[in-house]
Amino acid sequence: SQRIDELRTLLNESIVRARLMQREGDFETALEQLDVAREIDVENPEASALADEIREDLERRNREIEASRSAIEVQLESGQLEEAQRRLIGAHEAFGRFADLDDLQVRVDSLLEAAERLRRIGEAATEVGRLIEIGKLHRASAALSAAIQTHGDDEMFSELAQQIADLEKPEKETQRAAREAELRQQIRSHLDLAEQYANAENFEGARQQLDQAALLDPENPQIQGLQKQLQSSLERHNQLQLRSQRLAELTSEIDIQIEKGDLDAAEELVRSAEADFGDIHELATLRARIDESRLERQEKAAGESLKQAYRFFKVGRLEEATEAVEQALALSPGSPQSLSLQQRIVERQTEEDHF
């Protein structure tokens, strides 16, 4: 009768905790609590009904989150950035930590930043254009230089620079200016292609484009500087390739040790790799796998100790059962099954001492 009362109490506590988790929106934890309750009484109608209710809550919230995600993505695609930001804030407020929308937040922030940059470039270009229209070419040129220094190169700035150049030169120099502009454009095209090739790690293609630009303007310091940068980039690229190859070899060896179950050897390799490469994502992932493998071992050992404790308990070997359950708790602290058995052992010992 006492054992039945204890199980009934544990059952009720699990249901109460499940309801509390449900109110807090932690539906997954609530379902875990109901799993404990149903282990005690699989046919308990209150636990079954509550589990169905919580699953419906969880499914409804997941649908609402997915609907919010879809709506935000539609707004992003249609350029409604501020509306998307407001909806995203509303989703975070509605779903809290359960709203897995960080990737959309990154997209919204990036697009808002880009839009703000374009707005500022437009404002700067409008001011330069106004100065050109009223004939203040010197001020327009100074404003354009300041805008380029602040915001970087842009097609609008290039067009304004050309307007200023055309207006500043006498009519007889127009054709020469046009040829110079065409030459600059050709050089710019080669430099843009060189940049694209370099970004794609096609260093040979980038070198050829810089060589073509140097043929058009051999004394150009920008081209000479870019050629030096390209050589440095190529050297860094080669070093990074060697580093990546070494990292791949180490991670492969660590993987092998983890699969073999030699976690100490794997951890030693991770420490060695961290000394060379620092705290990088790949090594952090491998260390997490090692920790998970150790935890799995501990949980398995705790399970074996708990089984042994049950066997001793059933045959009345309470001292050995106590040692076994303490070992299980040392390996898996807070285990409900181990704590429950430990309590039963104490109660059995108390009963035997009484008699």
Coordinates of C-alpha atoms in Angstrom, one line a residue:
S1 CA 0.0 0.0 0.0
Q2 CA 2.8 2.4 0.8
R3 CA 4.5 1.6 -2.5
I4 CA 1.3 2.3 -4.3
D5 CA 0.9 5.6 -2.5
E6 CA 4.5 6.6 -3.5
L7 CA 3.9 5.7 -7.1
R8 CA 0.6 7.6 -7.1
T9 CA 2.4 10.6 -5.6
L10 CA 5.2 10.4 -8.2
L11 CA 2.5 10.1 -10.9
N12 CA 0.7 13.2 -9.7
E13 CA 3.9 15.2 -9.4
S14 CA 4.9 14.3 -13.0
I15 CA 1.5 15.4 -14.2
V16 CA 1.7 18.7 -12.2
R17 CA 5.2 19.4 -13.6
A18 CA 3.9 18.6 -17.1
R19 CA 1.1 21.2 -16.7
L20 CA 3.6 23.8 -15.3
M21 CA 5.9 23.2 -18.4
Q22 CA 2.8 23.5 -20.6
R23 CA 2.0 26.9 -19.2
E24 CA 5.6 28.0 -19.7
G25 CA 5.4 26.8 -23.3
D26 CA 8.1 24.1 -22.8
F27 CA 6.0 21.4 -24.5
E28 CA 8.9 19.0 -25.1
T29 CA 9.8 18.9 -21.4
A30 CA 6.2 18.6 -20.5
L31 CA 5.9 15.5 -22.7
E32 CA 9.0 14.0 -21.1
Q33 CA 7.3 14.4 -17.7
L34 CA 4.2 12.6 -19.0
D35 CA 6.4 9.8 -20.3
V36 CA 7.5 9.3 -16.6
A37 CA 3.9 9.3 -15.5
R38 CA 2.9 6.8 -18.2
E39 CA 5.8 4.5 -17.2
I40 CA 4.0 4.3 -13.8
D41 CA 0.5 4.0 -15.2
V42 CA 0.3 3.6 -18.9
E43 CA -3.5 3.7 -19.0
N44 CA -3.8 6.8 -16.8
P45 CA -6.5 8.8 -18.6
E46 CA -5.4 12.2 -17.2
A47 CA -1.8 11.7 -18.4
S48 CA -3.0 10.5 -21.8
A49 CA -5.4 13.3 -22.3
L50 CA -2.9 15.9 -21.2
A51 CA -0.3 14.4 -23.5
D52 CA -2.7 14.7 -26.5
E53 CA -3.4 18.3 -25.5
I54 CA 0.3 19.2 -25.3
R55 CA 1.1 17.6 -28.6
E56 CA -1.7 19.7 -30.2
D57 CA -0.2 22.8 -28.5
L58 CA 3.3 21.9 -29.9
E59 CA 2.0 21.2 -33.4
R60 CA 0.0 24.4 -33.4
R61 CA 3.0 26.5 -32.3
N62 CA 5.2 24.8 -34.9
R63 CA 2.6 25.6 -37.5
E64 CA 2.4 29.2 -36.3
I65 CA 6.2 29.5 -36.3
E66 CA 6.4 28.1 -39.9
A67 CA 3.6 30.4 -41.0
S68 CA 5.6 33.4 -39.6
R69 CA 8.7 32.2 -41.3
S70 CA 6.9 31.9 -44.7
A71 CA 5.3 35.3 -44.3
I72 CA 8.7 36.9 -43.4
E73 CA 10.4 35.2 -46.4
V74 CA 7.6 36.5 -48.7
Q75 CA 8.2 40.1 -47.3
L76 CA 11.9 39.8 -47.8
E77 CA 11.5 38.6 -51.4
S78 CA 9.1 41.6 -52.1
G79 CA 11.5 44.1 -50.5
Q80 CA 9.2 44.8 -47.5
L81 CA 12.2 45.0 -45.1
E82 CA 10.6 47.1 -42.3
E83 CA 7.5 44.9 -42.3
A84 CA 9.6 41.8 -42.2
Q85 CA 11.6 43.2 -39.2
R86 CA 8.4 44.0 -37.4
R87 CA 6.9 40.6 -38.0
L88 CA 10.2 39.0 -36.9
I89 CA 10.2 41.0 -33.6
G90 CA 6.6 39.9 -33.1
A91 CA 7.5 36.2 -33.7
H92 CA 10.3 36.5 -31.1
E93 CA 7.9 38.1 -28.6
A94 CA 5.3 35.4 -29.3
F95 CA 7.4 32.3 -29.3
G96 CA 10.4 33.4 -27.3
R97 CA 13.3 30.9 -27.2
F98 CA 11.3 28.4 -29.2
A99 CA 11.3 30.5 -32.3
D100 CA 14.2 29.2 -34.4
L101 CA 14.4 32.3 -36.7
D102 CA 18.0 33.5 -36.3
D103 CA 18.8 32.8 -39.9
L104 CA 16.0 35.2 -41.0
Q105 CA 17.2 37.8 -38.5
V106 CA 20.7 37.7 -40.2
R107 CA 19.0 38.2 -43.6
V108 CA 16.9 41.1 -42.4
D109 CA 19.8 42.8 -40.7
S110 CA 22.0 42.4 -43.9
L111 CA 19.3 43.7 -46.2
L112 CA 18.5 46.6 -43.9
E113 CA 22.2 47.5 -43.8
A114 CA 22.4 47.3 -47.6
A115 CA 19.3 49.5 -48.0
E116 CA 20.7 52.0 -45.6
R117 CA 24.0 52.2 -47.5
L118 CA 22.1 52.8 -50.7
R119 CA 20.0 55.5 -49.1
R120 CA 23.1 57.3 -47.9
I121 CA 24.8 56.9 -51.3
G122 CA 21.7 58.4 -52.9
E123 CA 21.7 61.3 -50.5
A124 CA 25.3 62.0 -51.2
A125 CA 24.9 61.7 -54.9
T126 CA 21.9 64.1 -54.8
E127 CA 23.9 66.7 -53.0
V128 CA 26.8 66.4 -55.5
G129 CA 24.3 66.7 -58.4
R130 CA 22.8 69.8 -56.8
L131 CA 26.2 71.5 -56.6
I132 CA 26.9 70.6 -60.2
E133 CA 23.6 72.1 -61.4
I134 CA 24.3 75.5 -59.7
G135 CA 27.9 75.5 -61.1
K136 CA 29.8 74.9 -57.9
L137 CA 32.1 72.4 -59.5
H138 CA 34.9 72.7 -57.0
R139 CA 32.6 72.1 -54.1
A140 CA 30.9 69.3 -56.0
S141 CA 34.3 67.6 -56.6
A142 CA 35.2 67.9 -52.9
A143 CA 31.8 66.5 -51.8
L144 CA 32.2 63.6 -54.3
S145 CA 35.7 62.8 -52.9
A146 CA 34.3 62.8 -49.4
A147 CA 31.4 60.6 -50.4
I148 CA 33.7 58.1 -52.1
Q149 CA 35.9 58.0 -49.0
T150 CA 32.9 57.4 -46.8
H151 CA 30.9 55.0 -48.9
G152 CA 33.4 53.5 -51.3
D153 CA 33.1 53.3 -55.1
D154 CA 29.7 53.3 -56.7
E155 CA 28.3 53.6 -60.2
M156 CA 26.5 56.9 -59.3
F157 CA 29.7 58.4 -58.0
S158 CA 31.5 57.3 -61.2
E159 CA 28.9 59.1 -63.4
L160 CA 29.1 62.2 -61.3
A161 CA 32.9 62.2 -61.4
Q162 CA 32.6 62.0 -65.2
Q163 CA 30.2 64.9 -65.3
I164 CA 32.5 67.1 -63.2
A165 CA 35.5 66.2 -65.4
D166 CA 33.6 67.0 -68.6
L167 CA 32.5 70.4 -67.2
E168 CA 35.9 71.4 -65.8
K169 CA 37.8 70.8 -69.1
P170 CA 37.8 73.2 -72.0
E171 CA 36.0 72.1 -75.2
K172 CA 39.3 71.3 -77.0
E173 CA 40.2 68.8 -74.3
T174 CA 36.9 66.9 -74.5
Q175 CA 38.1 64.2 -76.9
R176 CA 41.3 63.6 -74.9
A177 CA 39.3 63.4 -71.7
A178 CA 37.0 60.9 -73.4
R179 CA 40.0 58.8 -74.4
E180 CA 41.4 59.0 -70.9
A181 CA 38.0 58.0 -69.5
E182 CA 37.9 55.0 -71.9
L183 CA 41.4 54.0 -70.8
R184 CA 40.3 54.2 -67.1
Q185 CA 37.3 52.1 -67.9
Q186 CA 39.4 49.5 -69.6
I187 CA 41.8 49.5 -66.6
R188 CA 38.9 49.3 -64.2
S189 CA 37.4 46.4 -66.2
H190 CA 40.7 44.5 -65.9
L191 CA 41.0 45.4 -62.2
D192 CA 37.4 44.3 -61.6
L193 CA 38.0 41.0 -63.4
A194 CA 41.2 40.6 -61.4
E195 CA 39.3 41.1 -58.2
Q196 CA 36.6 38.6 -59.2
Y197 CA 39.2 36.0 -60.2
A198 CA 41.1 36.6 -56.9
N199 CA 37.9 36.2 -54.9
A200 CA 37.3 32.9 -56.7
E201 CA 40.9 31.9 -55.9
N202 CA 41.8 31.9 -59.7
F203 CA 45.1 33.6 -59.0
E204 CA 46.5 32.9 -62.5
G205 CA 43.5 34.6 -64.1
A206 CA 43.8 37.6 -61.7
R207 CA 47.6 37.9 -62.6
Q208 CA 46.8 38.0 -66.3
Q209 CA 44.2 40.7 -65.8
L210 CA 46.6 42.8 -63.8
D211 CA 49.3 42.3 -66.5
Q212 CA 46.8 43.6 -69.1
A213 CA 46.1 46.7 -66.9
A214 CA 49.8 47.3 -66.4
L215 CA 50.3 47.3 -70.2
L216 CA 47.7 50.1 -70.5
D217 CA 49.3 52.2 -67.6
P218 CA 52.8 50.8 -66.6
E219 CA 53.4 53.5 -64.0
N220 CA 50.1 53.2 -62.3
P221 CA 50.8 52.8 -58.5
Q222 CA 47.4 51.2 -57.9
I223 CA 48.1 48.4 -60.3
Q224 CA 51.6 47.8 -58.9
G225 CA 50.1 47.7 -55.4
L226 CA 47.5 45.2 -56.5
Q227 CA 50.2 43.0 -58.1
K228 CA 52.0 42.9 -54.8
Q229 CA 48.8 42.1 -52.9
L230 CA 48.0 39.3 -55.4
Q231 CA 51.4 37.8 -54.8
S232 CA 50.8 38.0 -51.0
S233 CA 47.3 36.5 -51.4
L234 CA 48.7 33.6 -53.4
E235 CA 51.3 32.9 -50.8
R236 CA 48.7 33.0 -48.0
H237 CA 46.4 30.8 -50.1
N238 CA 49.1 28.2 -50.4
Q239 CA 49.8 28.4 -46.7
L240 CA 46.1 28.0 -45.9
Q241 CA 45.9 25.0 -48.2
L242 CA 48.7 23.3 -46.4
R243 CA 47.1 24.2 -43.1
S244 CA 43.7 22.9 -44.3
Q245 CA 45.3 19.7 -45.5
R246 CA 47.0 19.2 -42.1
L247 CA 43.8 20.0 -40.3
A248 CA 41.9 17.4 -42.5
E249 CA 44.5 14.8 -41.7
L250 CA 44.2 15.5 -38.0
T251 CA 40.4 15.5 -38.0
S252 CA 40.4 12.2 -39.9
E253 CA 42.7 10.6 -37.4
I254 CA 40.6 12.0 -34.5
D255 CA 37.5 10.5 -36.2
I256 CA 39.2 7.1 -36.5
Q257 CA 40.1 7.2 -32.7
I258 CA 36.6 8.1 -31.8
E259 CA 35.2 5.3 -33.9
K260 CA 37.6 2.9 -32.3
G261 CA 36.5 4.1 -28.9
D262 CA 39.9 5.3 -27.9
L263 CA 38.6 8.6 -26.5
D264 CA 41.8 9.4 -24.5
A265 CA 43.8 9.2 -27.7
A266 CA 41.2 11.3 -29.6
E267 CA 41.2 14.0 -26.9
E268 CA 45.0 14.1 -26.9
L269 CA 44.9 14.7 -30.7
V270 CA 42.3 17.4 -30.3
R271 CA 44.5 19.2 -27.7
S272 CA 47.5 18.9 -30.1
A273 CA 45.4 20.3 -32.9
E274 CA 44.0 23.2 -30.8
A275 CA 47.6 24.2 -30.0
D276 CA 48.3 24.5 -33.7
F277 CA 44.9 25.8 -35.0
G278 CA 43.2 27.4 -32.0
D279 CA 39.6 27.0 -30.9
I280 CA 38.0 26.4 -34.4
H281 CA 34.6 25.0 -35.2
E282 CA 35.8 21.7 -36.6
L283 CA 37.8 20.9 -33.4
A284 CA 35.0 22.1 -31.1
T285 CA 32.6 19.7 -33.0
L286 CA 35.1 16.8 -32.5
R287 CA 35.5 17.6 -28.8
A288 CA 31.7 17.7 -28.4
R289 CA 31.6 14.2 -30.0
I290 CA 34.2 13.0 -27.6
D291 CA 32.2 14.4 -24.7
E292 CA 29.0 12.8 -26.0
S293 CA 30.8 9.4 -26.3
R294 CA 32.1 9.7 -22.8
L295 CA 28.6 10.6 -21.6
E296 CA 27.1 7.6 -23.4
R297 CA 29.6 5.3 -21.8
Q298 CA 28.8 6.8 -18.4
E299 CA 25.0 6.4 -19.0
K300 CA 25.5 2.8 -20.2
A301 CA 27.6 2.0 -17.1
A302 CA 25.1 3.7 -14.9
G303 CA 22.4 1.5 -16.5
E304 CA 24.4 -1.6 -15.8
S305 CA 24.9 -0.6 -12.2
L306 CA 21.2 0.2 -11.8
K307 CA 20.3 -3.3 -13.2
Q308 CA 22.8 -4.9 -10.8
A309 CA 21.3 -2.9 -7.9
Y310 CA 17.8 -4.1 -8.8
R311 CA 19.0 -7.7 -8.9
F312 CA 20.6 -7.3 -5.4
F313 CA 17.5 -5.6 -4.1
K314 CA 15.1 -8.3 -5.3
V315 CA 17.1 -11.0 -3.5
G316 CA 17.4 -8.9 -0.3
R317 CA 21.2 -8.1 -0.6
L318 CA 20.6 -4.5 0.5
E319 CA 24.2 -3.6 1.2
E320 CA 25.3 -4.6 -2.2
A321 CA 22.3 -3.0 -3.8
T322 CA 23.2 0.3 -2.0
E323 CA 26.7 0.2 -3.4
A324 CA 25.5 -0.5 -6.9
V325 CA 22.8 2.3 -6.8
E326 CA 25.4 4.7 -5.4
Q327 CA 27.7 3.8 -8.3
A328 CA 24.9 4.4 -10.8
L329 CA 24.2 7.8 -9.2
A330 CA 27.9 8.7 -9.3
L331 CA 27.8 8.0 -13.1
S332 CA 24.4 9.6 -13.7
P333 CA 23.6 12.1 -10.9
G334 CA 19.9 12.9 -10.5
S335 CA 18.6 9.8 -12.4
P336 CA 15.0 9.4 -11.3
Q337 CA 15.2 5.6 -11.5
S338 CA 18.3 5.4 -9.4
L339 CA 16.9 7.9 -6.8
S340 CA 13.7 5.9 -6.7
L341 CA 15.5 2.6 -6.1
Q342 CA 17.8 4.3 -3.5
Q343 CA 14.7 5.4 -1.6
R344 CA 13.2 1.9 -1.8
I345 CA 16.4 0.4 -0.4
V346 CA 16.4 2.9 2.5
E347 CA 12.8 2.0 3.2
R348 CA 13.5 -1.7 3.1
Q349 CA 16.5 -1.3 5.4
T350 CA 14.4 0.8 7.8
E351 CA 11.7 -2.0 7.9
E352 CA 14.3 -4.7 8.5
D353 CA 16.0 -2.6 11.3
H354 CA 12.5 -2.1 12.9
F355 CA 11.8 -5.8 13.0

